[in-house]
mmCIF file with all atom_site columns, N, CA and C in Angstrom:
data_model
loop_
_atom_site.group_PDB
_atom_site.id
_atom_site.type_symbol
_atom_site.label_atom_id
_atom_site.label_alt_id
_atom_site.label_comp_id
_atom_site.label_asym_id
_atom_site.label_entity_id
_atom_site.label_seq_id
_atom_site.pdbx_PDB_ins_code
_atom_site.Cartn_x
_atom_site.Cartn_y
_atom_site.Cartn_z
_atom_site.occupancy
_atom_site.B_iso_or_equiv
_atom_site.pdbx_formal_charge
_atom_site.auth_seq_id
_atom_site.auth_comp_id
_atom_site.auth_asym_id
_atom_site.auth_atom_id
_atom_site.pdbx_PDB_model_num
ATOM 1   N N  . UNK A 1 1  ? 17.850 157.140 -21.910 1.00 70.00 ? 930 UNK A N  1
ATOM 2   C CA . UNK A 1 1  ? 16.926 158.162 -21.455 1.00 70.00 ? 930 UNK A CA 1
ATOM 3   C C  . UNK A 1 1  ? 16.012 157.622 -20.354 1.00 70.00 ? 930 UNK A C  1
ATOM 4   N N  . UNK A 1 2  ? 15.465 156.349 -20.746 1.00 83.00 ? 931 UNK A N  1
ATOM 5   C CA . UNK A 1 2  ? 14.564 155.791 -19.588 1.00 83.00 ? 931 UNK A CA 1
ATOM 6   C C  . UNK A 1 2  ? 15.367 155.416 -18.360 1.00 83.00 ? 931 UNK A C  1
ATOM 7   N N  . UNK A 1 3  ? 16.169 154.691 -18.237 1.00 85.00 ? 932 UNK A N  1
ATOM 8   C CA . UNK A 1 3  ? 17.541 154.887 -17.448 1.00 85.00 ? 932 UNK A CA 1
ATOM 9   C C  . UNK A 1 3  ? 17.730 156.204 -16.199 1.00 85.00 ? 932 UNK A C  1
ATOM 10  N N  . UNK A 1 4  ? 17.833 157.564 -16.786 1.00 83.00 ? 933 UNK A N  1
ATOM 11  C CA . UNK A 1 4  ? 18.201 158.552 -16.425 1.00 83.00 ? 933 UNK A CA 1
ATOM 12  C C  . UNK A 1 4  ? 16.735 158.851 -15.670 1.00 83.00 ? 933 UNK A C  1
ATOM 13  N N  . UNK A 1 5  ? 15.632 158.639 -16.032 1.00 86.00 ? 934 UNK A N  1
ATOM 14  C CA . UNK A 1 5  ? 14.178 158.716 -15.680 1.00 86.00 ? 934 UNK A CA 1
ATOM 15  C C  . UNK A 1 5  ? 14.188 158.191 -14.254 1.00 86.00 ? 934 UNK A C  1
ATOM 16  N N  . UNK A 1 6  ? 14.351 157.223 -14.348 1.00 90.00 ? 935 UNK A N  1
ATOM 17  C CA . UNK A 1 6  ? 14.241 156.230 -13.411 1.00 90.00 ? 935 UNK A CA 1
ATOM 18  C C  . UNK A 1 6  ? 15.237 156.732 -11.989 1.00 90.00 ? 935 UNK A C  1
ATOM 19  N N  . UNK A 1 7  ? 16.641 156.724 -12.553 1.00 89.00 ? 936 UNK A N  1
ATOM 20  C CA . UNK A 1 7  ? 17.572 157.304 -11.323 1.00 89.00 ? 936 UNK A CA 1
ATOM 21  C C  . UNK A 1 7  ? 17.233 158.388 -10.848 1.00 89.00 ? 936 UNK A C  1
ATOM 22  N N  . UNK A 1 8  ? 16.514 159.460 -11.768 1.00 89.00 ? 937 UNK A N  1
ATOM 23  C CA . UNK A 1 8  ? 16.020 160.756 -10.623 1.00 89.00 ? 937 UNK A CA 1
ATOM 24  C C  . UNK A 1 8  ? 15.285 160.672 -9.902  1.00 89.00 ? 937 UNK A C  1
ATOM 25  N N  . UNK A 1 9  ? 13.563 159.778 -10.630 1.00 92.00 ? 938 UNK A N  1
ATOM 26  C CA . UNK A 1 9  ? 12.879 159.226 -9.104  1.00 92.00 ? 938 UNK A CA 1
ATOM 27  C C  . UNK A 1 9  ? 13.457 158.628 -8.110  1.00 92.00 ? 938 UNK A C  1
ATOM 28  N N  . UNK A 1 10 ? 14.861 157.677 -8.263  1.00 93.00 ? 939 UNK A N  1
ATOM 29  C CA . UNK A 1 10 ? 14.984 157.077 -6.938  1.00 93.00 ? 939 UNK A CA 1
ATOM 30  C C  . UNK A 1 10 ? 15.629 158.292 -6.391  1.00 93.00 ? 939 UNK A C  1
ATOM 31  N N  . UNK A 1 11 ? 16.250 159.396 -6.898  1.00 93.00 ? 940 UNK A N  1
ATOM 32  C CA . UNK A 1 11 ? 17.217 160.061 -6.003  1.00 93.00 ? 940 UNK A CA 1
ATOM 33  C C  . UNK A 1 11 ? 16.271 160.907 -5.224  1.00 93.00 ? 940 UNK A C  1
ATOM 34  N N  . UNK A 1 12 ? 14.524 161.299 -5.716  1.00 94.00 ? 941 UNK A N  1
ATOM 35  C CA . UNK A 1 12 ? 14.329 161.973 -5.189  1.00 94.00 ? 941 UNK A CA 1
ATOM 36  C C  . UNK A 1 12 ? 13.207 161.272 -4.447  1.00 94.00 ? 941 UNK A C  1
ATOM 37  N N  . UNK A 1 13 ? 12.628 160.064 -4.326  1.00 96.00 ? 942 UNK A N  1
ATOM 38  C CA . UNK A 1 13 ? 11.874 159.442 -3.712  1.00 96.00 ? 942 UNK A CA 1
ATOM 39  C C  . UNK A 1 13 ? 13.185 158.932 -2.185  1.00 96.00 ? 942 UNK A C  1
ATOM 40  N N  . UNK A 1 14 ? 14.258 159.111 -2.656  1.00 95.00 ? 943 UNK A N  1
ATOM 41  C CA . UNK A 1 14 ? 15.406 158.669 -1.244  1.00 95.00 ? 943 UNK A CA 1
ATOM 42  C C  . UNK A 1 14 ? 15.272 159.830 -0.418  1.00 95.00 ? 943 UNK A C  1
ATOM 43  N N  . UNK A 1 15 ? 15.500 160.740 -1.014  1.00 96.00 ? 944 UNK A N  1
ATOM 44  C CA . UNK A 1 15 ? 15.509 161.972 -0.714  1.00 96.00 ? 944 UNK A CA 1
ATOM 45  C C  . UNK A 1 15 ? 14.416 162.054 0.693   1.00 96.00 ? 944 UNK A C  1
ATOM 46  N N  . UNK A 1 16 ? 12.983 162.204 0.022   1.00 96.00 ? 945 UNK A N  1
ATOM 47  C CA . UNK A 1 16 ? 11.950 162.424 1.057   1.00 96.00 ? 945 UNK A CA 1
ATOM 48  C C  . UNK A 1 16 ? 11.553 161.034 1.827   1.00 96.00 ? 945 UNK A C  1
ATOM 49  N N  . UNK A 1 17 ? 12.503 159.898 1.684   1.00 96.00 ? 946 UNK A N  1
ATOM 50  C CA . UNK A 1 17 ? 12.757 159.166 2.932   1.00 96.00 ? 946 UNK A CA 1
ATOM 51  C C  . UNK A 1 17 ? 13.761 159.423 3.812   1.00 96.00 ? 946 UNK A C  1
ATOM 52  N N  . UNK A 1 18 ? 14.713 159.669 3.723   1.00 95.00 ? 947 UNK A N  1
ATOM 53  C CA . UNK A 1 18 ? 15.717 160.176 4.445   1.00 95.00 ? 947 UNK A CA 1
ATOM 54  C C  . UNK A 1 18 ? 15.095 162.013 4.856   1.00 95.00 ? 947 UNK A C  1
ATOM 55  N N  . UNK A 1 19 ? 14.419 162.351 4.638   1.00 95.00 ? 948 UNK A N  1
ATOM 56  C CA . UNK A 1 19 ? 13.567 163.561 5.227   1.00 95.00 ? 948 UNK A CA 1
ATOM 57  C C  . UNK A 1 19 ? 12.624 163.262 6.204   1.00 95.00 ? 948 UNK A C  1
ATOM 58  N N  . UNK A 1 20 ? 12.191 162.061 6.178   1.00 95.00 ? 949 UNK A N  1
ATOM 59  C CA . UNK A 1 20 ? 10.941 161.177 6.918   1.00 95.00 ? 949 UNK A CA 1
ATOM 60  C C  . UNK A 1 20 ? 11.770 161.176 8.121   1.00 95.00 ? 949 UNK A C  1
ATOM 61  N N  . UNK A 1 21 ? 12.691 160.147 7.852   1.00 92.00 ? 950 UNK A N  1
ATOM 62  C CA . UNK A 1 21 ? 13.567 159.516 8.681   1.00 92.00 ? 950 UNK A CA 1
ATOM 63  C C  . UNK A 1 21 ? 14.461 161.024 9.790   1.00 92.00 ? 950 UNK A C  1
ATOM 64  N N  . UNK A 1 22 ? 14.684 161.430 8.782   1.00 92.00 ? 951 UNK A N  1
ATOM 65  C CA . UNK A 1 22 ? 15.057 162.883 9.831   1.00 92.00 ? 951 UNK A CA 1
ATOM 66  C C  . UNK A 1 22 ? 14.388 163.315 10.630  1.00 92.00 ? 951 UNK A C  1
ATOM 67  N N  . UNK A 1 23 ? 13.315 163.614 10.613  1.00 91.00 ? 952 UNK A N  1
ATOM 68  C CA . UNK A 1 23 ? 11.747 164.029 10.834  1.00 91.00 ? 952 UNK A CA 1
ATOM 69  C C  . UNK A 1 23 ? 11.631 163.383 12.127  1.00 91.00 ? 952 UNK A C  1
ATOM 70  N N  . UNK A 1 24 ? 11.777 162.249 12.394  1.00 90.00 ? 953 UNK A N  1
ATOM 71  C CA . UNK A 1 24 ? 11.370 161.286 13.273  1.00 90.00 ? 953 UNK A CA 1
ATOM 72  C C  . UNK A 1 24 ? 12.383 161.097 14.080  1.00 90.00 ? 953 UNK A C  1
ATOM 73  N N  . UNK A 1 25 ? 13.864 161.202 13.654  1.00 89.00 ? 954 UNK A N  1
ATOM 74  C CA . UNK A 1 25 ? 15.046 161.400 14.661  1.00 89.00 ? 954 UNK A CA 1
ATOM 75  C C  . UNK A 1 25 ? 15.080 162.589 15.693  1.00 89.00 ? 954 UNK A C  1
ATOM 76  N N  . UNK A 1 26 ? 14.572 164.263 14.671  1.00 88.00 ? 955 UNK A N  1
ATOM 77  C CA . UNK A 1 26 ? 14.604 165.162 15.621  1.00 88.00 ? 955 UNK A CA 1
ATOM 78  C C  . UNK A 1 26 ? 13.618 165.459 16.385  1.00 88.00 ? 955 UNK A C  1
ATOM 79  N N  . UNK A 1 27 ? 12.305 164.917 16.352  1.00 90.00 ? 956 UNK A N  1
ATOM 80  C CA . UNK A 1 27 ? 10.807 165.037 16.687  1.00 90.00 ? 956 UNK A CA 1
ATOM 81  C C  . UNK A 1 27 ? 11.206 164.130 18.373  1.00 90.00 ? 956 UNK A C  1
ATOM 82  N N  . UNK A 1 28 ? 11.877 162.843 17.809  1.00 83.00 ? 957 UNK A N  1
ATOM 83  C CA . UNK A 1 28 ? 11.777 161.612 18.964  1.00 83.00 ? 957 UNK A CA 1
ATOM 84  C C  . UNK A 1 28 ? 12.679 162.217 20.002  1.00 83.00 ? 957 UNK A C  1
ATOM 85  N N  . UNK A 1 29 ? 14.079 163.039 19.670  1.00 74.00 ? 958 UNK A N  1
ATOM 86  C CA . UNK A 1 29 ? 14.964 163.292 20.871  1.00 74.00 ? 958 UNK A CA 1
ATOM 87  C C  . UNK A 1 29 ? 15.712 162.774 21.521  1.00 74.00 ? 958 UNK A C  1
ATOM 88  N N  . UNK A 1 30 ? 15.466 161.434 20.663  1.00 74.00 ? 959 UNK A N  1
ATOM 89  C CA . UNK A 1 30 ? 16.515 159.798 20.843  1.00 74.00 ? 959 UNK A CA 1
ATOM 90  C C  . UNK A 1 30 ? 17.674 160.073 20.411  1.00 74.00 ? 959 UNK A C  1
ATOM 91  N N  . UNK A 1 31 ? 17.611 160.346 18.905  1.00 73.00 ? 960 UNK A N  1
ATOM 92  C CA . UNK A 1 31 ? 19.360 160.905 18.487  1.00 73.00 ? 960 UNK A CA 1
ATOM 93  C C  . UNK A 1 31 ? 18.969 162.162 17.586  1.00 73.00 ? 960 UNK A C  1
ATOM 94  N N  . UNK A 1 32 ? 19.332 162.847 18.244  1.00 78.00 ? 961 UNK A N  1
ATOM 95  C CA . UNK A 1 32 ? 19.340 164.520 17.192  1.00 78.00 ? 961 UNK A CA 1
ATOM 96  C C  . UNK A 1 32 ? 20.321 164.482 16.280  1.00 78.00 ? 961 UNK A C  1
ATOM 97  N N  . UNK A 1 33 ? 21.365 163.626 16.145  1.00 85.00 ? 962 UNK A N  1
ATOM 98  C CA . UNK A 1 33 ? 22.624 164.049 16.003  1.00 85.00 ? 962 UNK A CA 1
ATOM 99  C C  . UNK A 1 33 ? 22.547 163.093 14.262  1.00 85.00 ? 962 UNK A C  1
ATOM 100 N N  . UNK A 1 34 ? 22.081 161.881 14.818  1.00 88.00 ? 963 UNK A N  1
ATOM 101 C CA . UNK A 1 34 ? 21.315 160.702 13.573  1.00 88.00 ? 963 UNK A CA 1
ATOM 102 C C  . UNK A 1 34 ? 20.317 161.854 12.991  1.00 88.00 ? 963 UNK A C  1
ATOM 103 N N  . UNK A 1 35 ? 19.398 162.528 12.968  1.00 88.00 ? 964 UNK A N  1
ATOM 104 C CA . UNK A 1 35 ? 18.720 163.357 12.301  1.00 88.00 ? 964 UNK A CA 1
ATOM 105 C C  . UNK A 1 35 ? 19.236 164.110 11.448  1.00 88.00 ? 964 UNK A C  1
ATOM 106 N N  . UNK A 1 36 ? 20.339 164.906 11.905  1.00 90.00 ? 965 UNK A N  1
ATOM 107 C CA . UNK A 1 36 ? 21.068 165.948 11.355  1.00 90.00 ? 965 UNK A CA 1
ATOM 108 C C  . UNK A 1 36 ? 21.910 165.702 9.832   1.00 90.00 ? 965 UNK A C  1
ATOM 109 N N  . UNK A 1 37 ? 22.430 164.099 10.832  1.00 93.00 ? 966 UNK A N  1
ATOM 110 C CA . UNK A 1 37 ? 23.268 163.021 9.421   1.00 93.00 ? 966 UNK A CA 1
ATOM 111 C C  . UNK A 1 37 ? 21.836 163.025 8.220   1.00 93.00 ? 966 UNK A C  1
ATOM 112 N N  . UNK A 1 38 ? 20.741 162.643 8.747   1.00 93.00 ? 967 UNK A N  1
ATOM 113 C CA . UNK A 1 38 ? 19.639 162.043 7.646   1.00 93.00 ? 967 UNK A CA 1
ATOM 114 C C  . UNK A 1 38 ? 19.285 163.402 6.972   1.00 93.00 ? 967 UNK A C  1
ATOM 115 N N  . UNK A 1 39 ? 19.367 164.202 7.412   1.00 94.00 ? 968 UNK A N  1
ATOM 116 C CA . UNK A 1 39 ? 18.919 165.301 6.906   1.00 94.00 ? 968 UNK A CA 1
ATOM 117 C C  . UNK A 1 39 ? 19.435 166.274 5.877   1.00 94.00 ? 968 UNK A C  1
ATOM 118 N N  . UNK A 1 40 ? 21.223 165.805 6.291   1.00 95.00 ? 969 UNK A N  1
ATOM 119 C CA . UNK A 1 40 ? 22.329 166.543 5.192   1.00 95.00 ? 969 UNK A CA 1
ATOM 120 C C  . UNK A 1 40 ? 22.314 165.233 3.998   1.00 95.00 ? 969 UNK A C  1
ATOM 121 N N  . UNK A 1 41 ? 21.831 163.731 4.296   1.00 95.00 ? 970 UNK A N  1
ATOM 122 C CA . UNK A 1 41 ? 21.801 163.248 3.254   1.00 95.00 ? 970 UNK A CA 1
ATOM 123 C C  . UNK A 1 41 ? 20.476 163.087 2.231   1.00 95.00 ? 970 UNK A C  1
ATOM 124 N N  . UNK A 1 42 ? 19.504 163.957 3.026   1.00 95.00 ? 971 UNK A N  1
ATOM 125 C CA . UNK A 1 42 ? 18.532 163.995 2.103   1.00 95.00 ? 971 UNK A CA 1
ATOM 126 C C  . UNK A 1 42 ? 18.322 165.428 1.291   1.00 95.00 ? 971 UNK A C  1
ATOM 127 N N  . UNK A 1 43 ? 19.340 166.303 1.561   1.00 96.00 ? 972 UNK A N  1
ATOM 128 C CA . UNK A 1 43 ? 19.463 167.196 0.860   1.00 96.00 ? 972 UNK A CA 1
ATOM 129 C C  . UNK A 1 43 ? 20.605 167.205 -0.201  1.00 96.00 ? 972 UNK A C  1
ATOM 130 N N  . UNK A 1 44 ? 21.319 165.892 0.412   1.00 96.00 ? 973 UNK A N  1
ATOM 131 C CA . UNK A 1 44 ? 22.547 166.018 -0.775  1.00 96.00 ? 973 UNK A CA 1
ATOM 132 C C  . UNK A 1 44 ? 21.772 164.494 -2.074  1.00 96.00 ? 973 UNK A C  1
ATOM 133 N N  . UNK A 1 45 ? 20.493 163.941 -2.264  1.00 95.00 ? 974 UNK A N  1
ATOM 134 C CA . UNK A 1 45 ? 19.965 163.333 -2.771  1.00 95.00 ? 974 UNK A CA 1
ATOM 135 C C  . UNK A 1 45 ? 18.881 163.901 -3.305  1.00 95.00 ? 974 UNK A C  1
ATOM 136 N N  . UNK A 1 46 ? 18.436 165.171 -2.844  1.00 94.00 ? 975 UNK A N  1
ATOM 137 C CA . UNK A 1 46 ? 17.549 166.203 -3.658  1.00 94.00 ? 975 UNK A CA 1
ATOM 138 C C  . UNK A 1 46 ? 18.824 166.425 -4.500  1.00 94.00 ? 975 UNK A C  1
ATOM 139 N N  . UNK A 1 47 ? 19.851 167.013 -4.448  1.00 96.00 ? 976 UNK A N  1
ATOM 140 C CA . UNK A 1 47 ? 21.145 167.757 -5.021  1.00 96.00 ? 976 UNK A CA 1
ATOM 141 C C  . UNK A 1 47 ? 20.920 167.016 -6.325  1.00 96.00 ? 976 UNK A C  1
ATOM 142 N N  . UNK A 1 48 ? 21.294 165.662 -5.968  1.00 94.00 ? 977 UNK A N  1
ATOM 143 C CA . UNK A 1 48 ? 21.513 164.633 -7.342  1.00 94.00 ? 977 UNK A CA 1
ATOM 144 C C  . UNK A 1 48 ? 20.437 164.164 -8.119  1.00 94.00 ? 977 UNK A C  1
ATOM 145 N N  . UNK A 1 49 ? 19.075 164.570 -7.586  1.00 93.00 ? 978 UNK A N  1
ATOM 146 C CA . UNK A 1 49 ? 18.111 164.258 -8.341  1.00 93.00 ? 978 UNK A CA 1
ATOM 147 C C  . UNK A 1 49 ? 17.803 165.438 -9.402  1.00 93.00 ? 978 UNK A C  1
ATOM 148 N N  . UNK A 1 50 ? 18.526 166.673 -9.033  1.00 94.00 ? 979 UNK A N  1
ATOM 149 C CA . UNK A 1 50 ? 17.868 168.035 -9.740  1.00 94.00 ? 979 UNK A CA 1
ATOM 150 C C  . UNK A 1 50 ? 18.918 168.216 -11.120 1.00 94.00 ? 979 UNK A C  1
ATOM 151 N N  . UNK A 1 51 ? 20.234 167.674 -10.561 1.00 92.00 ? 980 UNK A N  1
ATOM 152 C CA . UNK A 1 51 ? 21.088 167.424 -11.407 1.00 92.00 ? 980 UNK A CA 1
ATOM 153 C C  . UNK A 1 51 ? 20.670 166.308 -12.872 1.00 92.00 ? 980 UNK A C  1
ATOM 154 N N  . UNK A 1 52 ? 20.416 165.399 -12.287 1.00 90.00 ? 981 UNK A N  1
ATOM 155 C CA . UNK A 1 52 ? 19.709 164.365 -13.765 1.00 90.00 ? 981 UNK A CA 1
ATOM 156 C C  . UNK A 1 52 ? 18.970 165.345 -13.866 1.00 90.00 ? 981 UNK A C  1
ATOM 157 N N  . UNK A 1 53 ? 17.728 165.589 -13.143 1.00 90.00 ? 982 UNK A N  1
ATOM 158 C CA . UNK A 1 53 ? 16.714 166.342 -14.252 1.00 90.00 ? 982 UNK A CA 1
ATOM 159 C C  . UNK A 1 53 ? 17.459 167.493 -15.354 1.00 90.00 ? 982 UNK A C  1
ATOM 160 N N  . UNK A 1 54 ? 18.328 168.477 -14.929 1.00 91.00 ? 983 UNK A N  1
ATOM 161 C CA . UNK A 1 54 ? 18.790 168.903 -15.694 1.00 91.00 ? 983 UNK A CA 1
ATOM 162 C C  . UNK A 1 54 ? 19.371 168.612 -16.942 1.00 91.00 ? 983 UNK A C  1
ATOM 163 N N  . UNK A 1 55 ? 19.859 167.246 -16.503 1.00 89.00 ? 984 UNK A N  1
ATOM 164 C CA . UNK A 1 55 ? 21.112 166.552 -17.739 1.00 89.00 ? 984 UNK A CA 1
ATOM 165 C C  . UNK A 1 55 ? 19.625 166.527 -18.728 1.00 89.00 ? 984 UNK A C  1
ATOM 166 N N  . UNK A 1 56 ? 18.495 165.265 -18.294 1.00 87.00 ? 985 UNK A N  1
ATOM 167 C CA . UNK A 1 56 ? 17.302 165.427 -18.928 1.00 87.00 ? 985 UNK A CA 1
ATOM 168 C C  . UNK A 1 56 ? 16.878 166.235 -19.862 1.00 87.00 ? 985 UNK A C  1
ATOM 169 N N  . UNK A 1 57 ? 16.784 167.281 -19.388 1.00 88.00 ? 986 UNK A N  1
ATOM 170 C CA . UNK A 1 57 ? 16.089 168.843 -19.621 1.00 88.00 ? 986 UNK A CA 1
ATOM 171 C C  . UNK A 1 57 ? 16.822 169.171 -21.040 1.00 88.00 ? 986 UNK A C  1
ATOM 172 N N  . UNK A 1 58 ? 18.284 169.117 -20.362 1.00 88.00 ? 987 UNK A N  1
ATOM 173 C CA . UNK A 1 58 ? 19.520 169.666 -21.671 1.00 88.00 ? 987 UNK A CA 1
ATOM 174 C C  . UNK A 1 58 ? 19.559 168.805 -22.995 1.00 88.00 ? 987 UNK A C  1
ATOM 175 N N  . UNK A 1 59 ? 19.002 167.339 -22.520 1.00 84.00 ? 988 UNK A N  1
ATOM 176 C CA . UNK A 1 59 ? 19.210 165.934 -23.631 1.00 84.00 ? 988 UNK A CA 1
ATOM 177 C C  . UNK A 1 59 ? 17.608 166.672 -24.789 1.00 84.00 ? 988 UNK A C  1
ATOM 178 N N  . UNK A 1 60 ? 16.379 166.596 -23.916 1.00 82.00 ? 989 UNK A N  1
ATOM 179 C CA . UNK A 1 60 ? 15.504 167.093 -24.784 1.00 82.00 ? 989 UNK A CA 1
ATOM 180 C C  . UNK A 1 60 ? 15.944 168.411 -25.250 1.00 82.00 ? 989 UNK A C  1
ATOM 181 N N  . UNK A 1 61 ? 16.101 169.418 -24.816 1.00 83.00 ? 990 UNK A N  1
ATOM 182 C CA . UNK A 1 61 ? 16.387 170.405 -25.560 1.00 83.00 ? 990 UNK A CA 1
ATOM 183 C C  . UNK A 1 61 ? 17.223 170.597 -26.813 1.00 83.00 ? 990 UNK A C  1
ATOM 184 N N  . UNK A 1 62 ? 18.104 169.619 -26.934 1.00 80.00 ? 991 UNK A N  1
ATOM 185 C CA . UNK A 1 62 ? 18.985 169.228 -27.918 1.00 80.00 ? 991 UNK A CA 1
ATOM 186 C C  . UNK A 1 62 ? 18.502 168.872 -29.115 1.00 80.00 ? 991 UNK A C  1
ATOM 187 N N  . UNK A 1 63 ? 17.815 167.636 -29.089 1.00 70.00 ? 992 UNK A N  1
ATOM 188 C CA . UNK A 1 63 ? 16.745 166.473 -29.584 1.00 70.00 ? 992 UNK A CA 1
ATOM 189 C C  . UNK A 1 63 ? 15.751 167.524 -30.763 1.00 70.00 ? 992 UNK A C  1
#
């Protein structure tokens, strides 16, 4: 359980770095294209963080 805790903060603390990092690719105008990449991977790391929480959610509800 603490385990599963832990991997959703990193998925979703990655998440709003790779949102940062996007942020700063399309703002700068250096590479739009590097932004776009950071940006589909910080939405596909929200994806996997909402997912544990769920598994979470379903483990207490059980319990």
């Amino acid at each position: 359980m603490k385990n599963e805790k832990i991997l959703m903060f990193i998925y979703f603390i990655g998440s709003i770095s790779a949102y940062i990092t996007a942020a700063i690719n399309l703002i700068g105008r250096y590479n739009t294209s590097m932004g776009v990449v950071w940006l589909c991977l910080g939405s596909a790391m929200l994806c996997f963080g909402s997912v544990e929480l769920n598994k979470i959610k379903k483990k207490d509800n059980k319990q």
